[in-house]
mmCIF file of C-alpha atoms and ligand atoms in Angstrom:
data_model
loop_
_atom_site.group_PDB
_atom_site.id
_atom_site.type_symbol
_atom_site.label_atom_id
_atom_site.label_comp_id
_atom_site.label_asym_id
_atom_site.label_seq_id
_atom_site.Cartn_x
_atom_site.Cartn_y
_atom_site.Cartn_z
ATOM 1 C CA UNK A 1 14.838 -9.469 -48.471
ATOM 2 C CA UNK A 2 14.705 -5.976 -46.922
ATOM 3 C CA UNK A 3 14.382 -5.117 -43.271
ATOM 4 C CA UNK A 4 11.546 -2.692 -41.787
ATOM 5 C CA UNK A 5 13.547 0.239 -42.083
ATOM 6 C CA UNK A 6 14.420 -0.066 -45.611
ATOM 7 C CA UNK A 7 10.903 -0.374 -46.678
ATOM 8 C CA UNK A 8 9.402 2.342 -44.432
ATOM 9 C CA UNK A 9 12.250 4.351 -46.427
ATOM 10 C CA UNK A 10 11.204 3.382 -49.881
ATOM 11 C CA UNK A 11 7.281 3.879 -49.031
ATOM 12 C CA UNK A 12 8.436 7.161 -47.826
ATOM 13 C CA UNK A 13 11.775 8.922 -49.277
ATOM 14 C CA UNK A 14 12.656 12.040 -48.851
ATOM 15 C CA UNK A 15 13.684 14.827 -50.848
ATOM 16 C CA UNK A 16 12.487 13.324 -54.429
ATOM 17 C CA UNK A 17 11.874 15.492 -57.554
ATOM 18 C CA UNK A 18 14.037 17.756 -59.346
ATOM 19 C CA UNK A 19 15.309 20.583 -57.645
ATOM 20 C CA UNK A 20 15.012 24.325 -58.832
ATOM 21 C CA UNK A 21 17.878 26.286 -58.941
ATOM 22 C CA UNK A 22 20.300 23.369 -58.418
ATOM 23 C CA UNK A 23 23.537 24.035 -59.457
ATOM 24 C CA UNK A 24 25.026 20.511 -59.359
ATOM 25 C CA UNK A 25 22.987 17.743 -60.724
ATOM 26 C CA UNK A 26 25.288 14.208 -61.253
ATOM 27 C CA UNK A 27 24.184 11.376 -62.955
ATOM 28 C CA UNK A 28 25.202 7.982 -62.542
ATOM 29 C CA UNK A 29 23.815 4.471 -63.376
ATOM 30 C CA UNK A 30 25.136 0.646 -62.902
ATOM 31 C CA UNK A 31 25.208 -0.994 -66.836
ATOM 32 C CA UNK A 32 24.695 -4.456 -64.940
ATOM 33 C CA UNK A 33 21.344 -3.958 -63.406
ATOM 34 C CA UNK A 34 20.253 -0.826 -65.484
ATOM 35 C CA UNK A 35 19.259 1.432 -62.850
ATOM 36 C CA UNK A 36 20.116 5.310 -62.811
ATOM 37 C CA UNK A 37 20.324 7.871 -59.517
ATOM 38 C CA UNK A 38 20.549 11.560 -60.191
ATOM 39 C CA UNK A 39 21.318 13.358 -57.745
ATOM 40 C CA UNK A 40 20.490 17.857 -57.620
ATOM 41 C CA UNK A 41 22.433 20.252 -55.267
ATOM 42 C CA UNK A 42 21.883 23.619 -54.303
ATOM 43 C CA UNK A 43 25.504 24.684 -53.220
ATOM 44 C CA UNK A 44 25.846 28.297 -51.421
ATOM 45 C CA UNK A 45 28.312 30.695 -52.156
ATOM 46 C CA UNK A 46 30.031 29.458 -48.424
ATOM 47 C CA UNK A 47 30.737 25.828 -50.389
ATOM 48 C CA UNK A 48 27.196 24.583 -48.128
ATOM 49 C CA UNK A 49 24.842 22.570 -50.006
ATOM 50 C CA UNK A 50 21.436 24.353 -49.078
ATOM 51 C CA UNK A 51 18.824 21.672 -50.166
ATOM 52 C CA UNK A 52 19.401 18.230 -51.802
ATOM 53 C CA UNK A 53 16.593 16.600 -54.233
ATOM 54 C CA UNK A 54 17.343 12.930 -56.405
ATOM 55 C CA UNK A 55 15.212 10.961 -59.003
ATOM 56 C CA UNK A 56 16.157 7.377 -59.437
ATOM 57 C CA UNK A 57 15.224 5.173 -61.518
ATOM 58 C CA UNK A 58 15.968 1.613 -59.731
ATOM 59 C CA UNK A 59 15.506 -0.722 -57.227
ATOM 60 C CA UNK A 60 14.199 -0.232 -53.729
ATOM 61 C CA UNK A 61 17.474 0.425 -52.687
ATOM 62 C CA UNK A 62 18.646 2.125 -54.890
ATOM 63 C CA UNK A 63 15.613 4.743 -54.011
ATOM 64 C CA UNK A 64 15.679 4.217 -50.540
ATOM 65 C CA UNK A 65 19.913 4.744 -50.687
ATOM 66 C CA UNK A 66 19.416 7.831 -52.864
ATOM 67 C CA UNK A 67 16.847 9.022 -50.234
ATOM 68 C CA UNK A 68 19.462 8.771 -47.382
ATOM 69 C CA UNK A 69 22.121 10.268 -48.912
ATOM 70 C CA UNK A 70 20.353 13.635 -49.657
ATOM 71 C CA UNK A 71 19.269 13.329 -46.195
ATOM 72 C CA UNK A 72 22.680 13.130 -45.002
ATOM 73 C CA UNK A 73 24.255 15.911 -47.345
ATOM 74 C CA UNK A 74 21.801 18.463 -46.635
ATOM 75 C CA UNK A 75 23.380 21.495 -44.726
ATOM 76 C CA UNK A 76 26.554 20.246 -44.830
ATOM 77 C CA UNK A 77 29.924 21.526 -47.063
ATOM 78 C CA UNK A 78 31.130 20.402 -50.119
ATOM 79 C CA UNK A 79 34.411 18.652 -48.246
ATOM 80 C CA UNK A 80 31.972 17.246 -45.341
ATOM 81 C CA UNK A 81 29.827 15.526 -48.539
ATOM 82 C CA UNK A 82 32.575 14.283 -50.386
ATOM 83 C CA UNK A 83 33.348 12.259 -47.087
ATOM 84 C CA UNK A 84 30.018 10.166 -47.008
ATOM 85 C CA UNK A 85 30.672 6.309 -47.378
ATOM 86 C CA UNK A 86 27.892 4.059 -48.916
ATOM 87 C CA UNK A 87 29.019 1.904 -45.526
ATOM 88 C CA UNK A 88 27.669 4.931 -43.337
ATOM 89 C CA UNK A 89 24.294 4.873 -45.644
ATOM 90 C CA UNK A 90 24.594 0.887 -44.990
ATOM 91 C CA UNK A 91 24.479 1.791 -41.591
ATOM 92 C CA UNK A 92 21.718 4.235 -41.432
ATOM 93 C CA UNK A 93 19.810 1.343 -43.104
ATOM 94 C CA UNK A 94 20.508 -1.004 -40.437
ATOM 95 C CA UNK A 95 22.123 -3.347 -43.105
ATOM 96 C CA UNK A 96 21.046 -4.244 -46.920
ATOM 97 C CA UNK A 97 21.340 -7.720 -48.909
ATOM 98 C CA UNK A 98 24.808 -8.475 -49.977
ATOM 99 C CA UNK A 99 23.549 -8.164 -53.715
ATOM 100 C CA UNK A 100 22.240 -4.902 -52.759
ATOM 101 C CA UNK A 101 25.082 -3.144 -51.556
ATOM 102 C CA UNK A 102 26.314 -1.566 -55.082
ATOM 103 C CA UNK A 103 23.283 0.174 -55.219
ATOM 104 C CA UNK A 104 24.693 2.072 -51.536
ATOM 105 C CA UNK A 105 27.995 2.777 -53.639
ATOM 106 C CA UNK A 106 26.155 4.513 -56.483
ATOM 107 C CA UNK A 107 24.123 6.217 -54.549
ATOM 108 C CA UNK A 108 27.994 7.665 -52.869
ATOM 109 C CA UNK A 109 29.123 7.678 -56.440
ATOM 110 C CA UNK A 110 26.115 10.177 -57.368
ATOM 111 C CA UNK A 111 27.109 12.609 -54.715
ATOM 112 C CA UNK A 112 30.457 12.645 -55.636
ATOM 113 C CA UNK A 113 28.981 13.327 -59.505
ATOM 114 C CA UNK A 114 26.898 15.955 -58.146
ATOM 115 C CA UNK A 115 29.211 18.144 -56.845
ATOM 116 C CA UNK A 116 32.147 17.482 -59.741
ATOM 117 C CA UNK A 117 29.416 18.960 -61.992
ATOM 118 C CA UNK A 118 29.555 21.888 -59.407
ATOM 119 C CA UNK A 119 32.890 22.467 -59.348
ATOM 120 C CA UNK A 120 32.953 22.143 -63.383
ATOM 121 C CA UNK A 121 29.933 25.437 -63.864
ATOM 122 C CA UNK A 122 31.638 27.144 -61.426
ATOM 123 C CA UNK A 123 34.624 26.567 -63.658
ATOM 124 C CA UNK A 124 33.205 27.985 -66.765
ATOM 125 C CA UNK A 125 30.970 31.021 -64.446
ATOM 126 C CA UNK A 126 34.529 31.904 -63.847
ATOM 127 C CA UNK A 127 35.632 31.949 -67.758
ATOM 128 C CA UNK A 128 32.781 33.699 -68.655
ATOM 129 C CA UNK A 129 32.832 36.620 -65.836
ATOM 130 C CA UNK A 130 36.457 37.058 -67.381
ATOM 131 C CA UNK A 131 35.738 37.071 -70.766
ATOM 132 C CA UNK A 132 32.582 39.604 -70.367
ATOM 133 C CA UNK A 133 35.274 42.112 -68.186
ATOM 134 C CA UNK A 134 37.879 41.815 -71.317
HETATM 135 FE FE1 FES B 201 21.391 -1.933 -59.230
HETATM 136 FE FE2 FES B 201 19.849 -1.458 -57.190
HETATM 137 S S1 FES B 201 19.931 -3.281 -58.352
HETATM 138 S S2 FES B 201 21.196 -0.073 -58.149
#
């Protein structure tokens, strides 16, 4: 069902385990098949996301998608990471089963998750440096 590539992936994935000192972690999971991807960011003050880490709970692709996508994200900014596609993770992959293919679009969907949970402590950082200068 998978090709070589995939399962060299999945026997070997990169970046797994939580990360310490992430300040974006997002969360996502597919009701249908039950599988989960989290995905942990460590985002620089410059907006550059220093180190990616995930945890997934799933499928082989799902794993070996989650895997890829930290791959991809790592060193690059916040804008540059929003602009991943599951299709270039496809891609990198050299091509998964038809059924398969949501599990590329959570693993995009978890990125995107990631850093909206960024941008949202950032947010309240913010409130509470103002409050504590009242
Ligand atoms: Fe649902 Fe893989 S089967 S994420």
């Amino acid at each position: 069902m998978y090709n070589n590539k995939v399962l060299e992936i999945f026997k070997n994935p990169k970046n797994v385990g939580t990360l310490k000192g992430a300040n974006g972690i997002g969360k996502v999971g597919n009701a249908a098949c039950g599988d989960i991807m989290k995905i942990y960011l460590k985002i620089n003050e410059d907006g550059i996301i220093e180190d990616a880490s995930f945890k997934t709970f799933g499928c082989v692709a799902a794993i070996t998608t989650t895997s890829v996508a930290t791959e991809l994200i790592k060193g690059k900014t916040i804008e540059e990471a929003l602009k991943v596609k599951n299709s270039q993770i496809i891609e990198i992959l050299g091509g998964l089963p038809t059924q398969k293919i949501h599990c590329s679009i959570l693993a995009e969907e978890a990125i995107k998750a990631a850093i909206e949970d960024y941008y949202k402590k950032q947010k309240k950082l913010e409130k509470t440096n103002k409050n504590s200068q009242v």
